[in-house]
XYZ file of C-alpha atoms in Angstrom:
566
model
C -1.197 -6.807 -32.035
C -3.266 -6.788 -28.865
C -6.010 -4.229 -28.294
C -4.084 -2.911 -25.304
C -0.425 -3.305 -24.397
C 1.325 -0.743 -22.201
C 5.022 0.056 -22.502
C 7.053 2.222 -20.112
C 10.392 3.712 -21.193
C 12.913 5.095 -18.682
C 15.484 7.294 -20.407
C 19.161 7.806 -19.799
C 20.656 10.817 -18.057
C 22.727 9.566 -15.114
C 21.323 9.804 -11.601
C 19.367 12.890 -12.650
C 17.239 10.593 -14.795
C 17.077 7.863 -12.134
C 15.711 10.262 -9.523
C 13.192 11.809 -11.925
C 11.987 8.298 -12.852
C 11.371 7.488 -9.181
C 8.922 10.377 -8.994
C 7.180 9.154 -12.159
C 6.989 5.588 -10.794
C 5.546 6.911 -7.521
C 2.618 8.613 -9.225
C 2.041 5.731 -11.672
C 1.863 3.415 -8.667
C -0.756 5.625 -7.047
C -2.749 5.725 -10.278
C -2.633 1.910 -10.435
C -0.897 2.105 -13.818
C 2.257 0.134 -12.974
C 0.320 -3.126 -12.686
C -0.582 -2.818 -16.400
C 2.957 -2.331 -17.753
C 3.921 -5.217 -20.050
C 7.202 -3.857 -21.444
C 9.790 -1.931 -19.416
C 12.539 -0.483 -21.615
C 15.483 1.181 -19.856
C 18.602 3.092 -20.856
C 21.659 4.145 -18.826
C 20.429 5.978 -15.697
C 16.990 4.507 -16.369
C 18.531 1.029 -16.349
C 20.144 1.590 -12.936
C 16.818 2.336 -11.240
C 14.717 0.192 -13.606
C 16.641 -2.964 -12.701
C 16.134 -2.224 -9.004
C 12.392 -1.762 -9.540
C 12.223 -5.037 -11.463
C 13.869 -6.972 -8.628
C 11.294 -5.608 -6.182
C 8.515 -6.423 -8.653
C 9.740 -9.987 -9.088
C 9.641 -10.439 -5.328
C 6.040 -9.143 -5.214
C 4.735 -11.214 -8.142
C 6.257 -14.399 -6.745
C 4.965 -13.861 -3.205
C 1.296 -12.979 -3.882
C -1.354 -14.299 -6.218
C -2.799 -12.022 -8.870
C -5.994 -11.456 -6.879
C -4.036 -10.502 -3.744
C -1.927 -7.787 -5.398
C -3.207 -4.230 -4.938
C -2.125 -0.744 -5.975
C -0.772 -0.313 -2.444
C 1.780 -3.067 -3.151
C 3.226 -1.060 -6.043
C 3.240 2.067 -3.918
C 5.163 0.120 -1.278
C 7.777 -0.917 -3.847
C 8.419 2.637 -5.012
C 8.388 3.918 -1.425
C 11.163 1.457 -0.591
C 13.111 2.455 -3.703
C 12.897 6.210 -3.007
C 14.747 5.628 0.275
C 17.250 2.908 -0.620
C 18.188 4.382 -3.992
C 18.863 7.839 -2.598
C 20.936 6.287 0.191
C 23.019 4.595 -2.504
C 23.356 7.789 -4.520
C 24.594 9.656 -1.459
C 27.594 7.284 -1.262
C 28.934 8.840 -4.504
C 29.374 5.814 -6.763
C 31.512 7.740 -9.240
C 34.221 8.624 -6.702
C 34.037 5.198 -5.031
C 35.068 3.713 -8.371
C 38.523 5.288 -7.790
C 38.821 4.906 -4.017
C 40.221 1.354 -3.827
C 43.912 1.313 -4.789
C 43.912 -2.500 -5.144
C 41.113 -2.232 -7.711
C 43.028 0.581 -9.423
C 46.111 -1.629 -9.711
C 43.983 -4.463 -11.057
C 42.749 -2.144 -13.801
C 46.350 -1.289 -14.647
C 47.723 -4.820 -14.740
C 44.686 -6.781 -15.978
C 43.319 -5.739 -19.354
C 40.103 -7.740 -18.878
C 39.160 -5.608 -15.845
C 38.229 -1.959 -16.406
C 36.486 0.922 -14.683
C 33.250 -0.335 -16.245
C 33.639 -3.667 -14.429
C 34.258 -1.773 -11.211
C 31.045 0.200 -11.742
C 29.162 -3.088 -12.219
C 30.486 -4.267 -8.848
C 29.377 -1.040 -7.187
C 25.903 -1.190 -8.750
C 25.587 -4.728 -7.447
C 26.695 -4.048 -3.894
C 24.925 -0.702 -3.580
C 21.557 -1.348 -5.211
C 20.863 -4.952 -6.238
C 22.394 -7.402 -3.759
C 20.402 -6.095 -0.746
C 17.180 -6.948 -2.611
C 18.230 -10.087 -4.516
C 19.349 -11.983 -1.432
C 15.816 -11.639 0.009
C 14.079 -13.023 -3.087
C 13.458 -16.765 -2.461
C 13.965 -17.696 -6.121
C 17.379 -15.971 -6.079
C 18.632 -15.782 -2.498
C 22.211 -14.759 -3.257
C 24.375 -11.854 -4.359
C 25.346 -11.032 -7.933
C 21.981 -11.872 -9.509
C 22.089 -13.154 -13.100
C 19.972 -11.927 -15.991
C 18.344 -15.339 -16.437
C 17.327 -15.281 -12.760
C 15.066 -12.308 -13.500
C 12.533 -14.664 -15.091
C 9.331 -14.255 -13.085
C 7.287 -17.286 -12.021
C 4.166 -15.633 -10.577
C 2.483 -17.281 -7.627
C -0.574 -19.188 -8.761
C 0.467 -19.024 -12.408
C 1.047 -22.026 -14.680
C 4.399 -23.785 -14.463
C 5.102 -22.859 -18.086
C 4.183 -19.196 -17.540
C 4.909 -16.910 -20.477
C 4.021 -13.184 -20.435
C 3.070 -13.319 -24.119
C 0.624 -16.170 -23.498
C -0.692 -15.569 -20.001
C -0.535 -11.829 -19.263
C -3.950 -11.255 -20.830
C -5.578 -13.165 -17.936
C -3.775 -11.194 -15.247
C -4.518 -7.838 -13.636
C -0.921 -7.562 -12.371
C 1.056 -8.023 -15.575
C 4.512 -9.602 -15.677
C 6.494 -7.079 -17.735
C 9.341 -7.841 -20.093
C 12.493 -6.001 -18.975
C 14.696 -4.702 -21.803
C 18.037 -3.173 -20.815
C 19.389 -1.281 -23.818
C 23.048 -0.817 -24.755
C 24.780 0.046 -28.040
C 27.154 -2.142 -30.045
C 30.206 -0.068 -30.886
C 31.051 -2.434 -33.771
C 27.816 -2.090 -35.727
C 26.035 0.923 -34.228
C 22.971 -1.194 -33.453
C 20.828 -1.488 -30.344
C 21.969 -4.371 -28.088
C 19.313 -5.734 -25.735
C 19.599 -7.654 -22.479
C 16.470 -9.500 -21.340
C 15.820 -12.290 -18.839
C 15.935 -14.805 -21.701
C 18.419 -13.546 -24.244
C 20.911 -10.906 -25.302
C 21.994 -9.561 -28.659
C 21.064 -7.089 -31.337
C 17.398 -6.471 -31.999
C 16.132 -8.101 -35.179
C 15.828 -5.430 -37.904
C 12.317 -4.374 -38.862
C 11.047 -5.661 -42.168
C 12.295 -3.465 -44.978
C 15.087 -1.736 -43.058
C 17.702 -4.172 -44.391
C 17.136 -2.616 -47.813
C 19.212 0.369 -46.677
C 20.889 -0.817 -43.456
C 23.791 -2.993 -44.571
C 25.784 -3.124 -41.336
C 26.899 -6.387 -39.782
C 24.182 -7.979 -37.624
C 24.948 -9.919 -34.424
C 22.124 -12.382 -33.808
C 20.566 -12.533 -30.369
C 21.134 -15.736 -28.420
C 19.585 -17.227 -25.293
C 21.524 -17.985 -22.139
C 20.337 -21.581 -22.463
C 22.356 -21.868 -25.680
C 25.468 -22.147 -23.491
C 24.130 -24.506 -20.819
C 25.259 -27.720 -22.554
C 28.132 -29.882 -21.403
C 30.076 -28.974 -24.530
C 30.526 -25.476 -23.073
C 31.691 -26.511 -19.611
C 35.213 -25.295 -18.856
C 35.307 -23.312 -22.097
C 35.563 -19.504 -22.508
C 31.953 -19.301 -23.749
C 30.554 -20.904 -20.603
C 30.312 -17.448 -19.020
C 27.419 -16.511 -21.338
C 25.198 -18.864 -19.392
C 25.754 -16.626 -16.372
C 25.521 -12.971 -17.425
C 25.160 -10.754 -14.311
C 22.437 -8.121 -14.116
C 25.026 -5.583 -12.954
C 27.103 -6.113 -16.118
C 24.043 -5.487 -18.300
C 23.337 -2.271 -16.390
C 27.003 -1.211 -16.554
C 26.953 -1.729 -20.333
C 23.750 0.299 -20.642
C 25.338 3.130 -18.600
C 28.829 2.899 -20.131
C 29.289 6.528 -21.207
C 31.898 6.690 -24.013
C 34.972 8.672 -23.058
C 34.368 8.139 -19.343
C 34.166 4.357 -19.114
C 35.900 1.789 -21.277
C 33.558 -0.181 -23.589
C 32.570 -3.583 -22.186
C 33.951 -6.339 -24.451
C 32.120 -9.625 -25.081
C 35.055 -11.932 -25.717
C 35.016 -15.490 -27.138
C 31.598 -15.202 -28.794
C 33.090 -15.142 -32.292
C 36.514 -16.215 -33.599
C 37.400 -12.837 -35.117
C 34.842 -10.342 -33.778
C 34.742 -8.847 -30.279
C 31.465 -6.970 -29.683
C 32.074 -3.935 -27.482
C 29.142 -2.328 -25.700
C 28.676 1.301 -24.741
C 25.863 3.440 -23.340
C 22.431 2.673 -24.789
C 21.870 6.408 -25.123
C 24.263 6.531 -28.073
C 21.649 4.705 -30.156
C 18.371 5.581 -28.410
C 18.536 7.537 -25.151
C 14.767 7.389 -24.614
C 14.368 3.619 -24.967
C 11.278 4.052 -27.145
C 12.494 1.946 -30.078
C 12.280 -1.214 -27.984
C 8.796 -0.228 -26.777
C 7.475 0.222 -30.307
C 9.262 -2.906 -31.522
C 7.226 -4.918 -28.992
C 4.004 -3.553 -30.535
C 2.883 -1.603 -27.479
C -0.365 0.228 -28.162
C -0.006 2.631 -25.209
C 3.302 4.313 -24.365
C 4.643 6.271 -21.401
C 8.073 7.849 -21.896
C 9.841 9.219 -18.833
C 12.538 11.336 -20.447
C 15.084 13.068 -18.211
C 17.809 13.165 -20.842
C 19.753 16.271 -21.724
C 18.229 18.753 -24.149
C 20.086 21.211 -26.342
C 20.519 24.632 -24.754
C 19.968 27.793 -26.771
C 23.018 29.941 -27.529
C 22.657 33.546 -28.655
C 26.206 33.634 -30.029
C 27.741 30.161 -30.447
C 31.523 30.149 -30.221
C 33.309 29.719 -33.549
C 36.528 28.128 -32.284
C 37.096 24.671 -33.761
C 36.661 22.603 -30.589
C 33.606 24.553 -29.470
C 31.982 24.161 -32.885
C 32.646 20.406 -32.881
C 31.225 20.033 -29.370
C 28.164 22.079 -30.310
C 27.666 19.927 -33.414
C 27.775 16.795 -31.250
C 25.039 18.262 -29.056
C 22.903 19.071 -32.096
C 23.226 15.500 -33.398
C 22.220 14.078 -30.009
C 19.240 16.432 -29.785
C 18.165 15.495 -33.310
C 18.251 11.792 -32.441
C 16.103 12.526 -29.370
C 13.593 14.451 -31.476
C 13.376 11.614 -34.000
C 12.810 9.013 -31.281
C 9.970 10.999 -29.727
C 8.559 11.821 -33.151
C 8.404 8.087 -33.824
C 6.111 7.718 -30.820
C 3.827 10.450 -32.130
C 3.854 9.005 -35.646
C 3.195 5.488 -34.334
C -0.295 6.451 -33.191
C -1.800 9.902 -33.685
C -4.244 9.443 -30.786
C -2.890 11.515 -27.882
C -4.860 9.394 -25.401
C -2.495 6.477 -26.023
C 0.783 8.203 -25.211
C 2.317 10.272 -22.447
C 5.665 11.993 -23.090
C 7.121 13.358 -19.851
C 10.283 15.457 -20.107
C 12.182 18.059 -18.108
C 11.132 21.065 -20.203
C 7.433 20.260 -20.213
C 5.294 23.436 -20.314
C 8.264 25.806 -20.532
C 7.825 28.644 -23.010
C 9.658 28.757 -26.325
C 10.921 32.151 -27.528
C 10.183 33.154 -31.114
C 12.154 36.075 -32.553
C 11.385 38.264 -35.519
C 14.140 40.344 -37.126
C 15.010 43.141 -34.749
C 13.806 41.275 -31.644
C 16.156 40.574 -28.728
C 16.349 37.228 -26.965
C 15.325 37.375 -23.303
C 16.903 35.652 -20.357
C 15.059 32.513 -19.320
C 14.274 33.908 -15.874
C 12.361 36.740 -17.564
C 10.120 34.392 -19.544
C 9.793 31.604 -16.971
C 7.176 33.325 -14.838
C 4.603 31.509 -12.763
C 3.993 27.816 -12.296
C 3.740 24.996 -14.852
C 0.440 23.252 -15.455
C 1.745 20.403 -13.266
C 2.552 22.640 -10.319
C 6.320 23.321 -10.456
C 7.857 26.797 -10.603
C 8.950 27.368 -14.189
C 12.219 28.895 -12.981
C 12.860 25.768 -10.911
C 11.859 23.394 -13.725
C 14.220 25.139 -16.151
C 17.046 24.610 -13.684
C 16.100 20.960 -13.168
C 16.520 20.391 -16.901
C 20.094 21.692 -16.607
C 21.173 19.563 -13.621
C 24.308 17.536 -14.331
C 23.911 14.033 -15.764
C 26.439 12.366 -13.492
C 26.844 9.398 -11.161
C 28.108 11.376 -8.179
C 26.264 12.235 -4.955
C 23.014 14.204 -5.157
C 21.828 16.316 -2.232
C 18.348 16.082 -0.747
C 17.363 19.354 -2.425
C 18.456 18.099 -5.850
C 17.049 14.589 -5.481
C 13.710 15.546 -3.951
C 13.186 18.278 -6.558
C 13.716 15.816 -9.422
C 11.393 13.271 -7.805
C 8.733 15.904 -7.145
C 8.943 17.094 -10.751
C 8.504 13.553 -12.110
C 5.670 12.876 -9.675
C 3.771 16.042 -10.576
C 4.298 15.547 -14.290
C 2.972 11.981 -14.190
C -0.154 13.327 -12.488
C -0.974 15.119 -15.740
C -1.443 11.859 -17.662
C -4.895 12.067 -19.290
C -7.589 10.489 -17.146
C -8.954 8.512 -20.073
C -5.518 7.007 -20.603
C -5.490 5.762 -16.996
C -9.026 4.378 -17.093
C -8.302 2.512 -20.303
C -5.570 0.584 -18.566
C -7.361 -0.190 -15.323
C -9.008 -3.581 -15.826
C -9.222 -4.214 -12.117
C -12.115 -3.328 -9.823
C -9.678 -2.215 -7.146
C -9.023 1.467 -6.521
C -7.470 3.052 -9.612
C -6.332 6.216 -7.878
C -4.914 6.405 -4.361
C -2.874 9.077 -2.639
C 0.023 7.987 -0.505
C 0.914 10.559 2.172
C 4.367 9.191 2.930
C 6.555 10.262 0.008
C 9.736 11.666 1.508
C 10.423 13.849 -1.519
C 7.227 15.851 -0.919
C 9.112 17.717 1.805
C 10.431 19.881 -1.053
C 6.966 20.541 -2.496
C 6.460 23.969 -0.891
C 9.705 25.224 -2.452
C 9.145 23.525 -5.817
C 5.666 24.964 -6.329
C 6.560 28.424 -5.021
C 4.430 28.306 -1.872
C 7.600 29.125 0.064
C 9.784 31.581 -1.804
C 13.500 30.989 -1.371
C 16.380 32.485 -3.344
C 18.576 29.807 -1.780
C 16.447 27.115 -3.422
C 16.981 28.431 -6.943
C 20.644 29.078 -6.175
C 21.058 25.454 -5.100
C 19.521 24.257 -8.367
C 21.959 26.511 -10.242
C 24.850 24.885 -8.391
C 23.420 21.456 -9.248
C 24.258 22.084 -12.904
C 27.979 22.433 -12.187
C 30.270 19.497 -12.887
C 33.250 20.470 -10.733
C 33.828 22.516 -7.558
C 30.106 22.390 -6.676
C 30.772 22.510 -2.959
C 32.779 25.716 -3.305
C 29.836 27.441 -4.970
C 27.933 27.473 -1.682
C 30.535 29.874 -0.263
C 31.092 33.577 -0.902
C 32.841 34.637 -4.090
C 36.104 35.386 -2.277
C 36.160 32.060 -0.403
C 35.153 30.246 -3.586
C 38.029 31.770 -5.536
C 40.563 30.962 -2.820
C 39.386 27.344 -2.541
C 39.442 26.763 -6.299
C 42.869 28.365 -6.638
C 44.173 26.310 -3.719
C 42.840 23.068 -5.218
C 44.447 23.768 -8.581
C 47.783 24.564 -6.895
C 47.545 21.356 -4.869
C 47.109 19.168 -7.946
C 49.830 21.019 -9.839
C 52.153 20.354 -6.905
C 51.193 16.666 -6.892
C 51.797 16.422 -10.641
C 55.148 18.208 -10.327
C 56.143 15.869 -7.519
C 55.277 12.790 -9.555
C 57.202 14.057 -12.570
C 60.207 14.980 -10.412
C 60.126 11.531 -8.808
C 59.928 9.917 -12.258
C 62.924 11.913 -13.525
C 64.928 11.105 -10.378
C 64.161 7.385 -10.604
C 65.015 7.290 -14.295
C 68.297 9.132 -13.728
C 69.286 6.865 -10.835
C 68.445 3.692 -12.765
C 70.267 4.920 -15.871
C 73.389 5.682 -13.841
C 73.209 2.226 -12.296
C 72.698 0.428 -15.631
C 74.971 2.466 -17.963
C 78.316 1.307 -19.280
C 80.858 2.966 -21.562
C 79.298 1.711 -24.794
C 76.847 4.212 -26.340
C 74.353 1.528 -27.410
C 74.206 0.177 -23.874
C 73.537 3.700 -22.611
C 70.550 3.983 -24.931
C 69.123 0.669 -23.726
C 69.765 1.674 -20.114
C 67.783 4.882 -20.590
C 64.924 2.987 -22.255
C 64.759 0.427 -19.440
C 64.971 3.052 -16.710
C 62.310 5.204 -18.406
C 59.945 2.224 -18.639
C 60.435 1.328 -14.965
C 60.013 4.958 -13.980
C 56.785 5.219 -15.985
C 55.344 2.142 -14.261
C 56.285 3.538 -10.858
C 54.635 6.818 -11.819
C 51.401 4.978 -12.730
C 51.422 2.897 -9.547
C 52.172 5.828 -7.233
C 49.636 7.951 -9.121
C 46.924 5.333 -8.651
C 47.616 5.282 -4.905
C 47.359 9.077 -4.755
C 44.075 9.001 -6.706
C 42.610 6.358 -4.371
C 43.790 8.310 -1.326
C 42.284 11.530 -2.664
C 39.012 9.719 -3.460
C 38.879 8.275 0.048
C 39.465 11.699 1.612
C 36.891 13.223 -0.755
C 34.252 10.714 0.348
C 34.957 11.337 4.029
C 35.087 15.124 3.830
C 33.940 16.915 0.655
C 31.100 14.483 -0.084
C 29.705 14.797 3.451
C 30.187 18.568 3.348
C 28.280 18.764 0.051
C 25.392 16.629 1.338
C 25.240 18.712 4.528
C 25.060 21.971 2.575
C 22.298 20.478 0.420
C 20.008 19.320 3.216
C 16.488 20.759 3.303
C 17.145 22.587 6.551
C 19.727 24.723 4.732
C 16.895 26.423 2.840
């Protein structure tokens, strides 16, 4: 182990996490901490923004020598990301995944192409291609994982972070994009050199007897023997596919299969958060002595009277298991080194009060205990609401996005000063303030300088999964709009079913003969054709609705969530 090795973990949590991480990165850049990061571990939403940051960092490290790089360069990277990433988020990636009817048909008729592949394409076009094509060592769209290898300007031709980082002020970090193997339950890592399951720690194989899928390098499939074979593709694994695997939420996106690696095993990858939503296991595995965890994942909500119905109890149990895994991951950081000066755990409920009840006491509403401002300068009532914002991949308004960024920025400012000084081996300024952060336009509302009931109401709406736009209206208008939407979709469904029944009846009449067996076959054939027509027509309707949603509801939602609305 080295005397000092800094690891930064960016948790999962959809775009909520991505936006929070941007605020953390902004302050770490100002504090001149980012230049010292040697391991960057990302999960799900953290992977989406972490991969974008790494592309910008690669461009910087390959365009300037170590002595030329300053803290201002890192600030410039994050400043660029805060604008471009939010622009991408505003396009509503989740709905765009359904808006192209040709892509929808491809998902229906081609089993090797799923919604997860479509998300990878959108990540590429929205976030990564605009940067990758301007990096001289890449210069094209659809960047590959192996192309993330950094060859720093002025460094040796055989540069290796493990060998040469000690001599540098601006470290070349190792990027680890974490997913989960559905087959074995293990952590699957994508790096610029290799992919596969992380080697088990010594001693863990005594009790962990699951199948292990060895990591392999992309170079393993560069030989001529792999040309024009199914396994040739593993020489060219796209960055966007790694990110899509890391953010492949089970139940929403289909697991990403890795075909042709083994004769009788098909590894299927899902969200890295299933195994470790904080990304800290990879940090500790790389023997980092100092750890920063930016954790914007979901945390278990308190319930005074949990519902006893079967489905509610099962769902609540799932949440408890996820929260327990989170606690264990963060406890592992604390147990790894008991010195608080070597770790910084940043999370969305930092400095919020915990209620403790004795028999006979009544639980209080959060708004009655969340008085004042946190020790990092955010209204406690606002911070509580930020921790409840949806973990989704849809559009986020300026109020939502800027509030998350401001929270992350303020929280990162509370990193112990000794922790920062320990990492600053450069004589250049270790603490600068950049006056151009766009998200600081929300600061007066977030810290309570400007009181606004609309601000807290907007953060309440941000927690809703459906019908968010309607919540900005009065209760009467909201009820009418929701009722009208439900009636509309019931009418669409009824129309599709009626069309299916009509088509089946017409085909059966056309195909039937006098023999009973032939009538049965005619009904089966007509039902199958009708079902396919139902799927095809339904996919067109979904794409049409998605297109209209992007052009109307999405813009309406963003307009209602602009800062001027406060």
